[in-house]
Amino acid sequence: MVTQITSFGRSGLYDWMMQRVSAVVLSLYTVFIIGYLLVNPELTYEQWSALFEATWMRVFSLMVLLSIGMHSWIGLWSISTDYIKATGARFFFQSLCGFVMFVYVVWGVQVLWGL
């Protein structure tokens, strides 16, 4: 029996909703970046740097970073609970995924905000 203790949300419906919301955020960011690159074919480092110096872009990028973590955690949790039946192996896999996602989020915050 798999418990909800390692799930991201309180219920399956909450996880499903968070998965959809994070997918929308990721899609909007992808469309924006592709559009920005298409509108600026001769993009320079200064333009790219200025884009990411803007607070709204940093906040948008942080939202994307957190959405990636949330989206991947829910997906990997679902996969691991469905396909890894041994409790120890599942715990190890989920712990490793959680640790890697935590490191990526902290690293991303440092890159975005220079902390």
Short mmCIF file of C-alpha atoms in Angstrom, two decimals:
data_model
loop_
_atom_site.label_atom_id
_atom_site.label_comp_id
_atom_site.label_asym_id
_atom_site.label_seq_id
_atom_site.Cartn_x
_atom_site.Cartn_y
_atom_site.Cartn_z
CA MET A 1 0.00 0.00 0.00
CA VAL A 2 1.41 3.38 -1.05
CA THR A 3 0.66 6.26 1.26
CA GLN A 4 0.31 9.92 0.36
CA ILE A 5 3.15 10.88 2.68
CA THR A 6 5.58 11.55 -0.18
CA SER A 7 3.05 13.07 -2.54
CA PHE A 8 3.37 16.77 -3.34
CA GLY A 9 -0.23 17.66 -2.61
CA ARG A 10 -2.96 16.64 -0.26
CA SER A 11 -4.83 14.55 -2.81
CA GLY A 12 -4.67 13.20 -6.32
CA LEU A 13 -6.90 16.02 -7.55
CA TYR A 14 -4.56 18.63 -6.04
CA ASP A 15 -1.55 16.96 -7.66
CA TRP A 16 -3.37 16.80 -10.98
CA MET A 17 -4.23 20.51 -10.78
CA MET A 18 -0.68 21.49 -9.83
CA GLN A 19 0.63 19.43 -12.75
CA ARG A 20 -1.66 21.34 -15.14
CA VAL A 21 -0.87 24.77 -13.68
CA SER A 22 2.87 24.14 -13.84
CA ALA A 23 2.50 22.91 -17.43
CA VAL A 24 0.79 26.19 -18.36
CA VAL A 25 3.58 28.23 -16.75
CA LEU A 26 6.22 26.18 -18.58
CA SER A 27 4.36 26.56 -21.87
CA LEU A 28 4.03 30.35 -21.50
CA TYR A 29 7.74 30.67 -20.73
CA THR A 30 8.68 28.51 -23.72
CA VAL A 31 6.48 30.54 -26.06
CA PHE A 32 7.89 33.79 -24.66
CA ILE A 33 11.54 32.74 -25.05
CA ILE A 34 10.99 31.42 -28.58
CA GLY A 35 9.10 34.60 -29.49
CA TYR A 36 11.85 36.77 -28.02
CA LEU A 37 14.49 34.91 -29.99
CA LEU A 38 12.46 35.19 -33.21
CA VAL A 39 11.85 38.93 -32.74
CA ASN A 40 15.54 39.53 -31.99
CA PRO A 41 17.46 37.50 -34.60
CA GLU A 42 20.65 39.54 -34.03
CA LEU A 43 20.50 39.09 -30.26
CA THR A 44 23.55 40.33 -28.41
CA TYR A 45 24.80 39.40 -24.97
CA GLU A 46 23.87 42.87 -23.71
CA GLN A 47 20.23 42.44 -24.83
CA TRP A 48 20.02 38.96 -23.34
CA SER A 49 21.59 40.16 -20.10
CA ALA A 50 19.25 43.16 -19.95
CA LEU A 51 16.25 40.84 -20.36
CA PHE A 52 17.29 38.76 -17.37
CA GLU A 53 18.21 41.83 -15.30
CA ALA A 54 14.57 42.91 -15.34
CA THR A 55 12.80 41.97 -12.12
CA TRP A 56 9.68 40.72 -13.91
CA MET A 57 11.82 38.29 -15.96
CA ARG A 58 13.60 37.05 -12.86
CA VAL A 59 10.26 36.45 -11.15
CA PHE A 60 8.90 34.74 -14.28
CA SER A 61 12.04 32.57 -14.46
CA LEU A 62 11.75 31.74 -10.77
CA MET A 63 8.13 30.70 -11.31
CA VAL A 64 9.33 28.44 -14.12
CA LEU A 65 12.09 26.98 -11.99
CA LEU A 66 9.63 26.16 -9.20
CA SER A 67 7.16 24.81 -11.75
CA ILE A 68 9.81 22.49 -13.16
CA GLY A 69 10.54 21.18 -9.68
CA MET A 70 6.86 20.70 -8.85
CA HIS A 71 6.00 19.20 -12.25
CA SER A 72 8.89 16.77 -12.21
CA TRP A 73 8.32 15.75 -8.58
CA ILE A 74 4.65 14.92 -9.18
CA GLY A 75 5.48 13.02 -12.37
CA LEU A 76 8.37 11.07 -10.87
CA TRP A 77 6.40 10.35 -7.70
CA SER A 78 3.54 8.96 -9.79
CA ILE A 79 5.88 6.84 -11.88
CA SER A 80 7.80 5.54 -8.88
CA THR A 81 4.67 4.58 -6.94
CA ASP A 82 3.27 2.78 -10.00
CA TYR A 83 6.38 0.91 -11.12
CA ILE A 84 8.77 0.55 -8.15
CA LYS A 85 7.05 -1.86 -5.77
CA ALA A 86 9.90 -2.45 -3.32
CA THR A 87 9.54 0.14 -0.54
CA GLY A 88 13.27 0.61 0.00
CA ALA A 89 14.03 1.09 -3.69
CA ARG A 90 11.09 3.47 -4.09
CA PHE A 91 12.18 5.47 -1.05
CA PHE A 92 15.75 5.67 -2.38
CA PHE A 93 14.54 6.76 -5.83
CA GLN A 94 12.18 9.38 -4.42
CA SER A 95 14.83 10.66 -1.99
CA LEU A 96 17.38 10.95 -4.78
CA CYS A 97 14.88 12.77 -7.03
CA GLY A 98 13.90 15.13 -4.21
CA PHE A 99 17.53 15.89 -3.40
CA VAL A 100 18.44 16.54 -7.06
CA MET A 101 15.41 18.82 -7.51
CA PHE A 102 16.27 20.72 -4.33
CA VAL A 103 19.86 21.23 -5.54
CA TYR A 104 18.63 22.43 -8.95
CA VAL A 105 16.17 24.88 -7.42
CA VAL A 106 18.76 26.32 -5.01
CA TRP A 107 21.31 26.55 -7.83
CA GLY A 108 18.73 28.22 -10.10
CA VAL A 109 17.87 30.79 -7.43
CA GLN A 110 21.57 31.57 -7.04
CA VAL A 111 21.94 32.01 -10.80
CA LEU A 112 18.82 34.18 -11.13
CA TRP A 113 19.28 36.39 -8.08
CA GLY A 114 23.05 36.20 -7.57
CA LEU A 115 22.71 35.05 -3.96
#
